[in-house]
Structures are given as structure tokens and as C-alpha cells.
Short mmCIF file of C-alpha atoms and ligand atoms in Angstrom, two decimals:
data_model
loop_
_atom_site.label_atom_id
_atom_site.label_comp_id
_atom_site.label_asym_id
_atom_site.label_seq_id
_atom_site.Cartn_x
_atom_site.Cartn_y
_atom_site.Cartn_z
CA UNK W 1 26.10 27.89 9.82
CA UNK W 2 25.29 30.62 7.37
CA UNK W 3 22.37 29.41 5.30
CA UNK W 4 23.16 31.85 2.52
CA UNK W 5 25.83 29.44 1.42
CA UNK W 6 22.98 27.13 0.44
CA UNK W 7 21.36 29.79 -1.72
CA UNK W 8 18.29 30.41 0.41
CA UNK W 9 18.03 34.14 -0.35
CA UNK W 10 18.23 33.48 -4.04
CA UNK W 11 15.59 30.74 -3.83
CA UNK W 12 13.20 33.04 -1.97
CA UNK W 13 13.57 35.77 -4.56
CA UNK W 14 13.21 33.33 -7.48
CA UNK W 15 9.92 32.18 -5.94
CA UNK W 16 8.71 35.79 -5.70
CA UNK W 17 8.64 35.82 -1.89
CA UNK W 18 8.93 39.12 -0.06
CA UNK W 19 9.63 39.96 3.55
CA UNK W 20 5.90 40.35 4.16
CA UNK W 21 3.45 38.60 1.89
CA UNK W 22 -0.29 38.65 1.60
CA UNK W 23 -1.60 35.20 2.47
CA UNK W 24 -4.90 35.60 0.65
CA UNK W 25 -5.30 35.28 -3.07
CA UNK W 26 -7.91 34.42 -5.65
CA UNK W 27 -5.23 34.06 -8.31
CA UNK W 28 -3.46 37.11 -9.64
CA UNK W 29 -5.37 39.20 -7.09
CA UNK W 30 -3.63 39.26 -3.70
CA UNK W 31 -5.87 40.75 -1.04
CA UNK W 32 -4.49 43.42 1.31
CA UNK W 33 -2.52 42.15 4.30
CA UNK W 34 -5.17 42.96 6.90
CA UNK W 35 -5.13 39.84 9.07
CA UNK W 36 -2.78 38.77 11.86
CA UNK W 37 0.75 38.15 10.73
CA UNK W 38 2.10 34.59 10.63
CA UNK W 39 5.85 34.53 11.15
CA UNK W 40 7.58 31.70 9.37
CA UNK W 41 10.60 30.67 11.42
CA UNK W 42 12.99 28.13 9.97
CA UNK W 43 13.55 25.09 12.18
CA UNK W 44 16.96 24.88 10.50
CA UNK W 45 18.45 27.95 12.20
CA UNK W 46 15.52 29.45 14.14
CA UNK W 47 15.55 32.64 12.08
CA UNK W 48 12.63 34.44 10.52
CA UNK W 49 12.29 33.55 6.82
CA UNK W 50 9.34 35.80 6.03
CA UNK W 51 5.88 36.90 7.10
CA UNK W 52 2.48 36.04 5.71
CA UNK W 53 -0.78 37.77 6.60
CA UNK W 54 -3.66 35.56 7.61
CA UNK W 55 -7.07 35.73 5.97
CA UNK W 56 -9.83 37.70 7.71
CA UNK W 57 -13.42 36.35 7.72
CA UNK W 58 -14.40 39.15 5.26
CA UNK W 59 -11.58 38.19 2.94
CA UNK W 60 -12.63 34.53 3.19
CA UNK W 61 -16.10 35.59 1.97
CA UNK W 62 -14.57 37.36 -1.01
CA UNK W 63 -12.46 34.30 -1.82
CA UNK W 64 -15.41 31.88 -1.70
CA UNK W 65 -17.58 34.14 -3.83
CA UNK W 66 -14.85 34.53 -6.45
CA UNK W 67 -14.29 30.76 -6.43
CA UNK W 68 -18.01 30.07 -6.90
CA UNK W 69 -18.12 32.47 -9.84
CA UNK W 70 -15.01 30.91 -11.38
CA UNK W 71 -16.55 27.45 -11.11
CA UNK W 72 -19.36 28.47 -13.47
CA UNK W 73 -16.94 28.88 -16.35
CA UNK W 74 -14.14 26.44 -15.36
CA UNK W 75 -16.59 23.51 -15.28
CA UNK W 76 -17.47 24.13 -18.93
CA UNK W 77 -13.86 24.04 -20.15
CA UNK W 78 -13.31 20.57 -21.73
CA UNK W 79 -11.44 18.33 -19.31
CA UNK W 80 -8.47 17.70 -21.68
CA UNK W 81 -8.10 21.50 -22.01
CA UNK W 82 -7.97 21.76 -18.22
CA UNK W 83 -5.43 18.94 -18.40
CA UNK W 84 -3.34 21.02 -20.78
CA UNK W 85 -3.15 23.80 -18.16
CA UNK W 86 -2.05 21.22 -15.58
CA UNK W 87 0.58 19.96 -18.04
CA UNK W 88 2.03 23.46 -18.19
CA UNK W 89 2.05 23.63 -14.39
CA UNK W 90 4.12 20.43 -14.41
CA UNK W 91 6.56 22.11 -16.79
CA UNK W 92 6.76 25.19 -14.58
CA UNK W 93 7.39 23.03 -11.52
CA UNK W 94 10.28 21.39 -13.36
CA UNK W 95 11.79 24.87 -13.77
CA UNK W 96 11.26 25.75 -10.11
CA UNK W 97 12.20 22.35 -8.68
CA UNK W 98 15.42 23.56 -7.04
CA UNK W 99 14.25 26.78 -5.39
CA UNK W 100 10.97 25.21 -4.29
CA UNK W 101 12.75 22.10 -2.98
CA UNK W 102 15.07 24.40 -1.07
CA UNK W 103 12.21 26.40 0.42
CA UNK W 104 10.46 23.17 1.47
CA UNK W 105 13.68 22.05 3.14
CA UNK W 106 14.32 25.39 4.84
CA UNK W 107 10.78 26.14 5.98
CA UNK W 108 9.88 22.59 7.03
CA UNK W 109 13.27 21.13 7.95
CA UNK W 110 13.38 17.99 5.79
CA UNK W 111 16.55 17.24 3.84
CA UNK W 112 17.10 19.06 0.55
CA UNK W 113 16.98 15.65 -1.18
CA UNK W 114 13.56 15.06 0.31
CA UNK W 115 12.50 18.61 -0.58
CA UNK W 116 13.40 17.89 -4.20
CA UNK W 117 11.60 14.55 -3.91
CA UNK W 118 8.51 16.35 -2.74
CA UNK W 119 8.54 18.65 -5.77
CA UNK W 120 9.07 15.56 -7.92
CA UNK W 121 5.84 14.14 -6.46
CA UNK W 122 4.12 17.35 -7.60
CA UNK W 123 5.48 16.95 -11.12
CA UNK W 124 4.42 13.31 -11.17
CA UNK W 125 0.87 14.08 -10.08
CA UNK W 126 0.66 16.72 -12.83
CA UNK W 127 1.63 14.09 -15.40
CA UNK W 128 -0.88 11.68 -13.90
CA UNK W 129 -3.63 14.30 -13.94
CA UNK W 130 -2.96 15.18 -17.60
CA UNK W 131 -3.61 11.56 -18.64
CA UNK W 132 -6.59 11.40 -16.33
CA UNK W 133 -8.15 14.44 -17.98
CA UNK W 134 -9.04 12.16 -20.92
CA UNK W 135 -10.25 9.30 -18.75
CA UNK W 136 -12.89 10.68 -16.39
CA UNK W 137 -15.16 7.88 -17.40
CA UNK W 138 -18.32 6.30 -16.04
CA UNK W 139 -19.98 3.00 -16.96
CA UNK W 140 -22.82 2.18 -19.35
CA UNK W 141 -25.35 -0.45 -18.43
CA UNK W 142 -28.27 -2.17 -20.14
CA UNK W 143 -31.73 -0.87 -19.38
CA UNK W 144 -34.53 -3.32 -18.55
CA UNK W 145 -36.85 -1.26 -20.78
CA UNK W 146 -36.95 -1.36 -24.62
CA UNK W 147 -35.50 1.60 -26.50
CA UNK W 148 -33.81 2.93 -23.41
CA UNK W 149 -30.20 3.67 -22.74
CA UNK W 150 -28.61 3.98 -19.33
CA UNK W 151 -25.20 5.27 -18.33
CA UNK W 152 -23.43 7.19 -15.62
CA UNK W 153 -21.23 10.21 -15.88
CA UNK W 154 -19.06 12.25 -13.54
CA UNK W 155 -19.47 16.00 -13.15
CA UNK W 156 -17.36 18.47 -11.18
CA UNK W 157 -18.39 19.12 -7.59
CA UNK W 158 -17.64 22.82 -7.15
CA UNK W 159 -15.41 24.49 -4.59
CA UNK W 160 -12.94 22.08 -2.95
CA UNK W 161 -11.34 23.10 0.35
CA UNK W 162 -7.86 21.72 0.97
CA UNK W 163 -6.35 21.84 4.46
CA UNK W 164 -2.78 20.56 4.39
CA UNK W 165 -0.11 19.77 6.98
CA UNK W 166 3.39 21.15 7.51
CA UNK W 167 5.23 17.88 6.83
CA UNK W 168 4.44 17.72 3.12
CA UNK W 169 3.85 21.43 2.62
CA UNK W 170 3.49 21.32 -1.17
CA UNK W 171 3.03 17.73 -2.44
CA UNK W 172 -0.19 16.91 -0.62
CA UNK W 173 -1.79 20.12 -1.87
CA UNK W 174 -0.83 19.20 -5.43
CA UNK W 175 -2.22 15.64 -5.13
CA UNK W 176 -5.59 17.16 -4.35
CA UNK W 177 -5.50 20.23 -6.51
CA UNK W 178 -4.21 18.81 -9.78
CA UNK W 179 -6.89 16.11 -9.72
CA UNK W 180 -9.60 18.56 -8.65
CA UNK W 181 -8.66 20.96 -11.46
CA UNK W 182 -8.81 18.39 -14.25
CA UNK W 183 -12.12 17.24 -12.74
CA UNK W 184 -13.41 20.82 -13.22
CA UNK W 185 -13.43 21.94 -9.59
CA UNK W 186 -11.99 25.13 -8.18
CA UNK W 187 -9.79 25.01 -5.07
CA UNK W 188 -9.27 26.96 -1.88
CA UNK W 189 -6.05 25.94 -0.14
CA UNK W 190 -5.21 26.54 3.49
CA UNK W 191 -1.59 25.50 4.04
CA UNK W 192 -0.29 24.77 7.54
CA UNK W 193 0.38 27.93 9.57
CA UNK W 194 3.86 26.46 10.09
CA UNK W 195 4.70 26.55 6.36
CA UNK W 196 2.79 29.49 4.88
CA UNK W 197 5.59 30.60 2.54
CA UNK W 198 5.35 27.31 0.64
CA UNK W 199 1.72 28.22 -0.07
CA UNK W 200 2.56 31.69 -1.37
CA UNK W 201 5.38 30.28 -3.54
CA UNK W 202 3.07 27.69 -5.15
CA UNK W 203 0.42 30.32 -5.83
CA UNK W 204 3.06 32.45 -7.59
CA UNK W 205 4.04 29.52 -9.81
CA UNK W 206 0.40 28.74 -10.67
CA UNK W 207 -0.43 32.39 -11.38
CA UNK W 208 2.05 32.60 -14.22
CA UNK W 209 0.57 29.56 -15.99
CA UNK W 210 -3.01 30.66 -15.33
CA UNK W 211 -2.36 34.15 -16.72
CA UNK W 212 -0.91 32.67 -19.93
CA UNK W 213 -4.01 30.50 -20.33
CA UNK W 214 -6.66 33.05 -19.29
CA UNK W 215 -7.83 30.85 -16.44
CA UNK W 216 -10.43 32.85 -14.50
CA UNK W 217 -9.71 34.43 -11.14
CA UNK W 218 -10.90 32.09 -8.37
CA UNK W 219 -9.84 28.70 -9.77
CA UNK W 220 -6.75 28.71 -7.54
CA UNK W 221 -7.36 30.37 -4.17
CA UNK W 222 -5.11 30.63 -1.15
CA UNK W 223 -6.10 31.41 2.41
CA UNK W 224 -3.89 31.40 5.47
CA UNK W 225 -4.30 31.30 9.21
CA UNK W 226 -4.83 28.99 12.15
CA UNK W 227 -7.59 26.47 12.85
CA UNK W 228 -10.25 29.20 12.70
CA UNK W 229 -9.94 29.53 8.96
CA UNK W 230 -10.10 25.73 8.77
CA UNK W 231 -13.39 25.91 10.69
CA UNK W 232 -14.79 28.45 8.23
CA UNK W 233 -14.05 26.03 5.40
CA UNK W 234 -15.37 22.95 7.25
CA UNK W 235 -18.67 24.63 8.16
CA UNK W 236 -19.23 26.24 4.77
CA UNK W 237 -22.06 24.63 2.77
CA UNK W 238 -20.65 26.31 -0.35
CA UNK W 239 -17.66 23.95 -0.10
CA UNK W 240 -19.00 20.49 -1.05
CA UNK W 241 -15.71 18.67 -0.44
CA UNK W 242 -13.09 19.28 2.25
CA UNK W 243 -9.84 17.36 1.97
CA UNK W 244 -7.84 17.51 5.20
CA UNK W 245 -4.45 16.08 6.04
CA UNK W 246 -3.08 16.18 9.58
CA UNK W 247 -3.58 14.73 13.02
CA UNK W 248 -6.47 12.44 13.95
CA UNK W 249 -7.54 15.06 16.50
CA UNK W 250 -7.88 17.70 13.79
CA UNK W 251 -9.51 15.24 11.38
CA UNK W 252 -12.21 14.27 13.86
CA UNK W 253 -13.20 17.94 14.14
CA UNK W 254 -13.18 18.54 10.39
CA UNK W 255 -15.02 15.27 9.71
CA UNK W 256 -17.69 16.07 12.30
CA UNK W 257 -18.23 19.62 11.01
CA UNK W 258 -18.41 18.56 7.36
CA UNK W 259 -20.56 15.53 8.23
CA UNK W 260 -23.01 17.67 10.21
CA UNK W 261 -23.85 19.53 7.00
CA UNK W 262 -23.71 16.30 4.94
CA UNK W 263 -20.75 17.52 2.94
CA UNK W 264 -18.03 15.19 1.69
CA UNK W 265 -14.69 14.89 3.40
CA UNK W 266 -11.45 13.23 2.41
CA UNK W 267 -9.41 12.61 5.53
CA UNK W 268 -5.78 11.54 5.60
CA UNK W 269 -4.82 11.46 9.26
CA UNK W 270 -2.47 9.82 11.71
CA UNK W 271 -0.58 6.59 11.20
CA UNK W 272 1.06 4.15 13.60
CA UNK W 273 2.91 2.18 11.02
CA UNK W 274 4.73 -1.06 11.67
CA UNK W 275 7.19 -3.26 9.84
CA UNK W 276 7.14 -6.98 10.58
CA UNK W 277 10.65 -8.42 10.28
CA UNK W 278 10.21 -12.14 9.78
CA UNK W 279 12.67 -14.95 10.48
CA UNK W 280 13.01 -15.19 6.70
CA UNK W 281 13.73 -11.51 6.13
CA UNK W 282 16.66 -10.27 4.09
CA UNK W 283 18.14 -8.26 6.94
CA UNK W 284 20.02 -5.77 4.77
CA UNK W 285 16.77 -4.79 3.09
CA UNK W 286 14.92 -4.84 6.41
CA UNK W 287 17.39 -2.62 8.27
CA UNK W 288 17.62 -0.06 5.47
CA UNK W 289 13.82 0.06 5.16
CA UNK W 290 13.33 0.41 8.90
CA UNK W 291 16.01 3.06 9.25
CA UNK W 292 14.68 5.34 6.52
CA UNK W 293 11.11 4.77 7.68
CA UNK W 294 11.90 5.69 11.27
CA UNK W 295 14.34 8.60 10.95
CA UNK W 296 13.61 9.98 7.46
CA UNK W 297 11.94 13.43 7.64
CA UNK W 298 12.90 13.20 11.35
CA UNK W 299 9.96 10.83 11.90
CA UNK W 300 7.48 13.43 10.67
CA UNK W 301 5.76 11.54 7.86
CA UNK W 302 2.32 10.14 8.41
CA UNK W 303 3.89 7.01 6.91
CA UNK W 304 6.95 7.02 9.24
CA UNK W 305 7.79 3.67 10.80
CA UNK W 306 6.80 3.81 14.47
CA UNK W 307 6.96 0.11 15.39
CA UNK W 308 9.16 -2.86 14.45
CA UNK W 309 7.67 -6.28 15.12
CA UNK W 310 10.61 -8.65 15.00
CA UNK W 311 10.70 -12.46 15.02
CA UNK W 312 12.26 -13.61 18.28
CA UNK W 313 14.98 -15.56 16.44
CA UNK W 314 16.17 -12.35 14.76
CA UNK W 315 15.43 -9.92 17.56
CA UNK W 316 18.94 -9.56 19.01
CA UNK W 317 20.59 -9.34 15.61
CA UNK W 318 18.19 -6.66 14.35
CA UNK W 319 18.53 -4.74 17.61
CA UNK W 320 22.30 -4.79 17.36
CA UNK W 321 22.45 -3.82 13.67
CA UNK W 322 19.92 -1.06 14.09
CA UNK W 323 21.63 0.34 17.17
CA UNK W 324 24.89 0.38 15.21
CA UNK W 325 23.21 2.20 12.31
CA UNK W 326 21.65 4.79 14.65
CA UNK W 327 25.10 5.57 16.08
CA UNK W 328 26.30 6.55 12.62
CA UNK W 329 23.45 8.96 11.91
CA UNK W 330 24.53 12.53 11.29
CA UNK W 331 22.08 15.07 12.64
CA UNK W 332 22.25 18.65 11.44
CA UNK W 333 21.40 21.25 8.83
CA UNK W 334 19.17 19.45 6.29
CA UNK W 335 20.57 21.54 3.44
CA UNK W 336 23.94 19.93 4.02
CA UNK W 337 23.91 16.66 2.07
CA UNK W 338 26.20 15.01 4.61
CA UNK W 339 23.45 14.99 7.24
CA UNK W 340 20.84 12.24 7.49
CA UNK W 341 18.44 13.80 9.98
CA UNK W 342 17.26 17.42 10.16
CA UNK W 343 15.28 19.22 12.85
CA UNK W 344 11.74 18.78 14.11
CA UNK W 345 9.35 21.48 12.90
CA UNK W 346 9.35 23.62 16.06
CA UNK W 347 9.84 23.70 19.81
CA UNK W 348 6.30 22.44 20.46
CA UNK W 349 7.22 19.32 18.53
CA UNK W 350 10.40 19.01 20.59
CA UNK W 351 8.34 19.21 23.78
CA UNK W 352 5.98 16.52 22.52
CA UNK W 353 9.00 14.32 21.74
CA UNK W 354 10.38 14.88 25.26
CA UNK W 355 7.05 14.20 26.88
CA UNK W 356 6.68 10.99 24.83
CA UNK W 357 10.08 9.84 26.07
CA UNK W 358 9.03 10.46 29.69
CA UNK W 359 5.89 8.44 29.06
CA UNK W 360 7.87 5.59 27.50
CA UNK W 361 9.91 5.36 30.71
CA UNK W 362 6.90 5.77 33.02
CA UNK W 363 4.95 3.11 31.16
CA UNK W 364 7.72 0.51 31.41
CA UNK W 365 9.51 0.90 28.07
CA UNK W 366 13.22 0.19 27.85
CA UNK W 367 15.17 2.83 25.98
CA UNK W 368 18.05 1.29 24.05
CA UNK W 369 19.12 4.28 21.96
CA UNK W 370 18.89 7.38 24.14
CA UNK W 371 17.27 10.61 22.97
CA UNK W 372 17.87 14.24 23.81
CA UNK W 373 17.85 17.72 22.36
CA UNK W 374 21.09 18.76 20.69
CA UNK W 375 22.77 21.99 21.70
CA UNK W 376 25.70 24.08 20.50
CA UNK W 377 26.92 25.23 17.13
CA UNK W 378 24.52 24.45 14.30
CA UNK W 379 21.76 23.50 16.73
CA UNK W 380 20.74 27.05 17.78
CA UNK W 381 17.11 26.59 16.68
CA UNK W 382 16.65 24.10 19.53
CA UNK W 383 14.73 21.78 17.18
CA UNK W 384 17.36 19.07 16.60
CA UNK W 385 16.74 15.85 18.51
CA UNK W 386 18.33 12.42 18.66
CA UNK W 387 16.38 9.52 17.14
CA UNK W 388 15.37 7.00 19.79
CA UNK W 389 14.81 3.24 19.89
CA UNK W 390 12.83 1.76 22.77
CA UNK W 391 11.68 -1.73 23.62
CA UNK W 392 7.97 -1.40 24.20
CA UNK W 393 4.60 -3.08 23.73
CA UNK W 394 1.25 -2.21 22.16
CA UNK W 395 -0.30 -2.21 25.65
CA UNK W 396 1.58 0.97 26.54
CA UNK W 397 -0.61 4.00 25.98
CA UNK W 398 2.19 6.01 24.39
CA UNK W 399 2.76 3.28 21.78
CA UNK W 400 -0.89 3.62 20.77
CA UNK W 401 -0.34 7.32 20.15
CA UNK W 402 1.25 8.83 17.02
CA UNK W 403 4.17 10.96 18.24
CA UNK W 404 5.37 12.97 15.26
CA UNK W 405 9.07 12.45 16.06
CA UNK W 406 11.81 9.84 15.49
CA UNK W 407 10.88 7.38 18.23
CA UNK W 408 10.89 3.74 17.16
CA UNK W 409 9.32 1.04 19.33
CA UNK W 410 10.57 -2.51 18.91
CA UNK W 411 8.82 -5.68 20.02
CA UNK W 412 9.06 -9.47 19.58
CA UNK W 413 6.76 -12.10 18.07
CA UNK W 414 6.83 -15.87 17.58
CA UNK W 415 4.10 -16.75 15.06
CA UNK W 416 3.01 -14.85 11.97
CA UNK W 417 -0.57 -14.72 13.31
CA UNK W 418 0.73 -12.98 16.40
CA UNK W 419 2.79 -10.54 14.30
CA UNK W 420 -0.23 -9.54 12.20
CA UNK W 421 -2.32 -9.12 15.34
CA UNK W 422 0.32 -6.80 16.80
CA UNK W 423 0.58 -4.88 13.52
CA UNK W 424 -3.20 -4.36 13.49
CA UNK W 425 -3.45 -3.76 17.24
CA UNK W 426 -3.53 0.04 17.08
CA UNK W 427 -6.24 2.59 16.39
CA UNK W 428 -4.65 3.87 13.18
CA UNK W 429 -4.48 2.09 9.81
CA UNK W 430 -2.32 3.92 7.30
CA UNK W 431 0.78 1.97 6.27
CA UNK W 432 2.33 -1.41 7.03
CA UNK W 433 5.05 -3.69 5.74
CA UNK W 434 6.49 -7.15 6.05
CA UNK W 435 10.11 -8.00 5.40
CA UNK W 436 10.18 -11.61 4.31
CA UNK W 437 11.30 -13.95 1.56
CA UNK W 438 8.68 -16.49 2.65
CA UNK W 439 5.84 -16.68 0.13
CA UNK W 440 3.22 -18.01 2.55
CA UNK W 441 3.87 -15.33 5.17
CA UNK W 442 3.79 -12.65 2.53
CA UNK W 443 0.46 -13.79 1.12
CA UNK W 444 -1.06 -14.12 4.58
CA UNK W 445 0.03 -10.56 5.39
CA UNK W 446 -1.62 -9.31 2.18
CA UNK W 447 -4.79 -11.43 2.53
CA UNK W 448 -8.17 -10.32 3.87
CA UNK W 449 -7.04 -11.68 7.23
CA UNK W 450 -3.74 -9.79 7.03
CA UNK W 451 -2.82 -6.14 7.41
CA UNK W 452 -5.82 -3.85 7.99
CA UNK W 453 -4.03 -0.78 6.60
CA UNK W 454 -4.59 1.26 3.43
CA UNK W 455 -1.02 0.49 2.41
CA UNK W 456 0.61 -2.93 2.83
CA UNK W 457 4.11 -3.42 1.41
CA UNK W 458 6.46 -6.35 1.05
CA UNK W 459 10.20 -5.82 1.38
CA UNK W 460 9.70 -2.04 1.28
CA UNK W 461 9.39 0.24 4.30
CA UNK W 462 6.17 1.97 5.33
CA UNK W 463 6.97 5.38 3.83
CA UNK W 464 7.74 6.67 0.36
CA UNK W 465 4.57 5.65 -1.49
CA UNK W 466 4.40 6.42 -5.22
CA UNK W 467 1.67 8.78 -6.44
CA UNK W 468 0.18 6.22 -8.87
CA UNK W 469 -1.56 4.26 -6.12
CA UNK W 470 -4.45 5.51 -4.01
CA UNK W 471 -2.96 6.95 -0.82
CA UNK W 472 -4.65 6.83 2.57
CA UNK W 473 -5.73 4.50 5.32
CA UNK W 474 -8.40 2.98 7.50
CA UNK W 475 -9.64 3.35 11.07
CA UNK W 476 -8.40 6.56 12.72
CA UNK W 477 -6.43 7.41 9.58
CA UNK W 478 -9.78 8.60 8.26
CA UNK W 479 -10.62 6.37 5.28
CA UNK W 480 -9.83 8.89 2.51
CA UNK W 481 -7.81 8.13 -0.61
CA UNK W 482 -5.74 10.72 -2.44
CA UNK W 483 -3.51 10.89 -5.53
CA UNK W 484 -3.48 7.86 -7.88
CA UNK W 485 -5.77 5.03 -8.99
CA UNK W 486 -9.42 6.12 -8.93
CA UNK W 487 -9.03 8.65 -6.11
CA UNK W 488 -10.28 11.27 -8.62
CA UNK W 489 -13.84 10.07 -8.14
CA UNK W 490 -14.15 11.81 -4.78
CA UNK W 491 -13.66 15.17 -6.53
CA UNK W 492 -16.70 14.59 -8.74
CA UNK W 493 -20.38 13.88 -8.41
CA UNK W 494 -21.80 10.82 -10.11
CA UNK W 495 -24.95 11.09 -12.16
CA UNK W 496 -26.99 8.17 -13.54
CA UNK W 497 -28.79 8.99 -16.79
CA UNK W 498 -31.58 7.02 -18.43
CA UNK W 499 -32.74 8.04 -21.91
CA UNK W 500 -35.90 6.87 -23.64
CA UNK W 501 -35.54 7.03 -27.44
CA UNK W 502 -38.77 5.14 -28.16
CA UNK W 503 -42.37 6.30 -28.62
CA UNK W 504 -43.81 4.59 -25.52
CA UNK W 505 -43.25 5.24 -21.85
CA UNK W 506 -42.74 1.83 -20.23
CA UNK W 507 -42.22 2.09 -16.50
CA UNK W 508 -39.49 0.21 -14.68
CA UNK W 509 -40.31 -2.78 -12.44
CA UNK W 510 -43.22 -3.66 -14.81
CA UNK W 511 -45.53 -1.05 -13.30
CA UNK W 512 -48.59 -0.11 -15.36
CA UNK W 513 -50.20 3.31 -15.08
CA UNK W 514 -52.93 3.33 -17.74
CA UNK W 515 -55.67 5.93 -17.76
C1 UN1 D 601 2.33 12.40 4.50
O1 UN1 D 601 3.22 12.21 5.34
O2 UN1 D 601 1.28 13.03 4.79
O3 UN1 D 601 4.39 7.91 1.33
C2 UN1 D 601 2.44 12.00 3.09
C3 UN1 D 601 5.09 8.85 1.69
C4 UN1 D 601 4.98 10.16 0.93
C5 UN1 D 601 3.81 10.93 1.36
C6 UN1 D 601 3.60 11.09 2.81
N1 UN1 D 601 4.90 9.87 -0.47
O4 UN1 D 601 5.87 8.77 2.63
#
């Protein structure tokens, strides 16, 4: 299919993308394309979309130094004024929603609807951050000493490094950056090497707003490249906070490197998310939730549904309904609204999917909806695969592993205690859900003895979280929280201040020190 009919060329030019782009920027200054070239191939048709140069170690030095310098002035701009700049970014994103949504869809492979949804998440976090810019508050407390006042306040941290993944190539960056900016930090973003054009496009959008507001060079920095540039950021003591989204394997490396220098990290890593379908579930809600959770974004969300834990009395019915729904799925070009499932990101991902299917069979799983790689017209990229359902158990090694592909494992339970144990019986702890109309089951699932995940939903699938809540998870998911609620606190340093406005110097704890 000719992708021009979907307006890709036009979108690229609207976003200021060229055939070859510098991947290193401190704002309006784009550094020369000296580094190795990253080729961005679309998983939609396998063709080259554009090239981006990676950042050399020398260029990285220049970026960090410019960012450090920018921090000195950006931190003194009143937070609501920084919020005003973020408000304008939200306005600009509204203008660019369609071309950016299209680029996200074409470079990453998710549906155009989901691409637009991702840009909407960016707009929403801008709005959230604007309000937040007037609410970066600490507490006051009573001092034990007379004529003393005690309070705490939050100050910006400095340079924040953001390492993001291909699957949400723009939204996750914005969750971090918009908060960090209103908090008074400056940011260095390393997008995934699989979606570098999304990074360049966002920087172009930001640059326009920053120029109009005289924001100093270095507040918004972009670097590109493979894991080596990620290592530079993780090991750099000038970067007090590193926020990394991606696999648990990657997160363990980043966490160890940042921890070794006692820096702060915010990790949002793998999930192995389950939905419990109870005997009292509304099955229409349950099937729709499970279907979107498992095949949406071709199973490439960290919140994708990987396991269904179904009450034995409903098992056959759910299996039948779900199998029927899978047969109706249309797989193809994600820019075509008639399709439900787009491609995987690249051929490596396809190979991981195939290897996972082999392991499912070797380890005793029973495949009930067969997989396979699609071939022929429209599937030339080799990245389109069939979503799979397999009967499996937590004991199988492959079920314990997050395969970033549309493979759904289904299993049975009899008691709610057993269901919760199965739900929690994996190394990851991001998202979870129960489908039930039974109040007691629901409350047990949400109690301290219930789901051990960062997200626990009722009658909603595991994916599609709103930005207003803190986003992240426990165990191998890394423990970090991004976006809403009080996630902003990680981007700031807390300071406790005690002020003596009296004429004596009483010491705390009743200590006397008289000469
Ligand atoms: C991710 O896959 O890293 O909750 C983020 C969701 C989206 C974000 C997913 N709002 O599915």
C-alpha cells in the first residue's frame, strides 16, 4: 500500500524532518551530524523514513555543559512562569497533534488512533504540569523550640536524563519532561534508537515555543544513539536523576550504574500484567478489556495484558468468546482505520515472538489461537504477526518472562485467594485488574493482601492508564512513579528549614552548652 495516501510525506515536512537530521541538540542549536547514522525504518512498510545522526562523546560533553549552564538561570524563573511556557507547549502540541500522531504511528507501528491518543497524553500532562507549577508545596511543622519556625521546601534537582522506549516514543518523554521543567530542572532526552525521528520532531516543536519565550539554550536537550549514550548518562555525576523506561534487563543496568554513584533513578520497566475474570464478571466488559489489553499496540505496551486468570466455571465460555473475537481481528497497516492490529517494531521483535512460541510449546503450553508471521501484499515489512492465545501456567519459564508481543496466556482458578496468588506469582508488578461485580472479591483484590502491582483496576483492563495517577510498578518493574499525583517530587530535592527569630539560641533535644 502506498503510504503517501495517508499523508506521511506531508506530516514529516510539517514536523520539520529532513532526509538526514542531526540527532543532537541543546535547543535551537543542532550540532553537526558527526556520529554514526541511525536509519529509521518504518515497521509499516519496511521503508526508510529518515536518518538521524547519533551523538558523539564530545558532543555529549557539550550538551551536558550547556544544560548545566542553563540550569543556573532556569531554576530562578518563578515556577508559574515556567508553567506558562509548558502551557504554550500544550497549545503547540494541539496544533501538531495530527502530524505527530501520524509520525508516531508510522515510525512505531501503533494505530493512528493510538498515535493520536499518545499525543493527547502529552497535551494532558502539559495541562497537569501547568496547574502543578503553582502547587510545588512542602509542609510546615511546629518546632519544639520557642521562637522557631520549621518548614520544608522543594528545590529543582538539576540536569535530568530521560531514556525512553520505542513503544511510547513521545508520551513517556513528555510525562517526565513537562514535570521536570515546571520543577525547574533541565532535561537531556535520549529517545529509543528505534524511533529517533519522534525525538527530532518533538525538539522542533519545543524550539519554537522556547524561542518565543527566550528560554535559554540547554533547557531542552536531545541526544541520540544506542545503549552507549545511555551509559554516559547513567554514569554521569552531573546528572542527579535518570528516568529510564524499557526492559527490566536495561533497567537493572541503569539502576546499578546510577546507584553506584548514589544518584537517583526513576525506573519504569517490564510488566507481566494479568486480568482476573471472576465467576461474577460482566463478560462483555471482561472480553473487551482483555482483547484491547492483549492485542492493542500489538502487545507492545508495558501495561499489555499477558495473562488471563479465569474462574473455572467461566473458563470455557471466555475461551470460546475470546477465540471468536481473535478470528475477527484485522491485521494490517495501522494508518488504515479498518485494521485493529499493526506490526511489531522490527524483525528482532518478530524473532523474539517466534522464539517465545517455540518455548510455549516446549514447556507444555497448549496453543489455542495459532500464531505466525504474515506474508504477501501489505505485509512486506515482515513485521506483521498473528496474535496468539495459549493455555499455560505460571510455572512455565516463558510465562514468567515479558515477551513484547501479542501472546496471551490463559489459566484457571477456583478460589479468589488462588487467583490473587497467581496474579502476584510473577517477578514483575506493573498493572493488574479484576473483572467482577462481586463487592467482596473486588475489595480483597484491592486490599493490602490483594494485588501487589503499582496499578490495580476493577472492570477495566490493565492498559490505558490516565496521566492523573502516578504511573509505575513494583518488584522488577522498578518501583518508579511517573506522570500524575505526587510523582513530581522525584524531580526535586527536599530541604528542611528551621529559622530562629528569637534572641536566644536554645538547642534541640534540651541540650545545654553554656560557657
Ligand atoms: C508504556 O507502555 O510504557 O497505561 C506506557 C498505558 C499508557 C502508557 C503505557 N497510558 O497503557
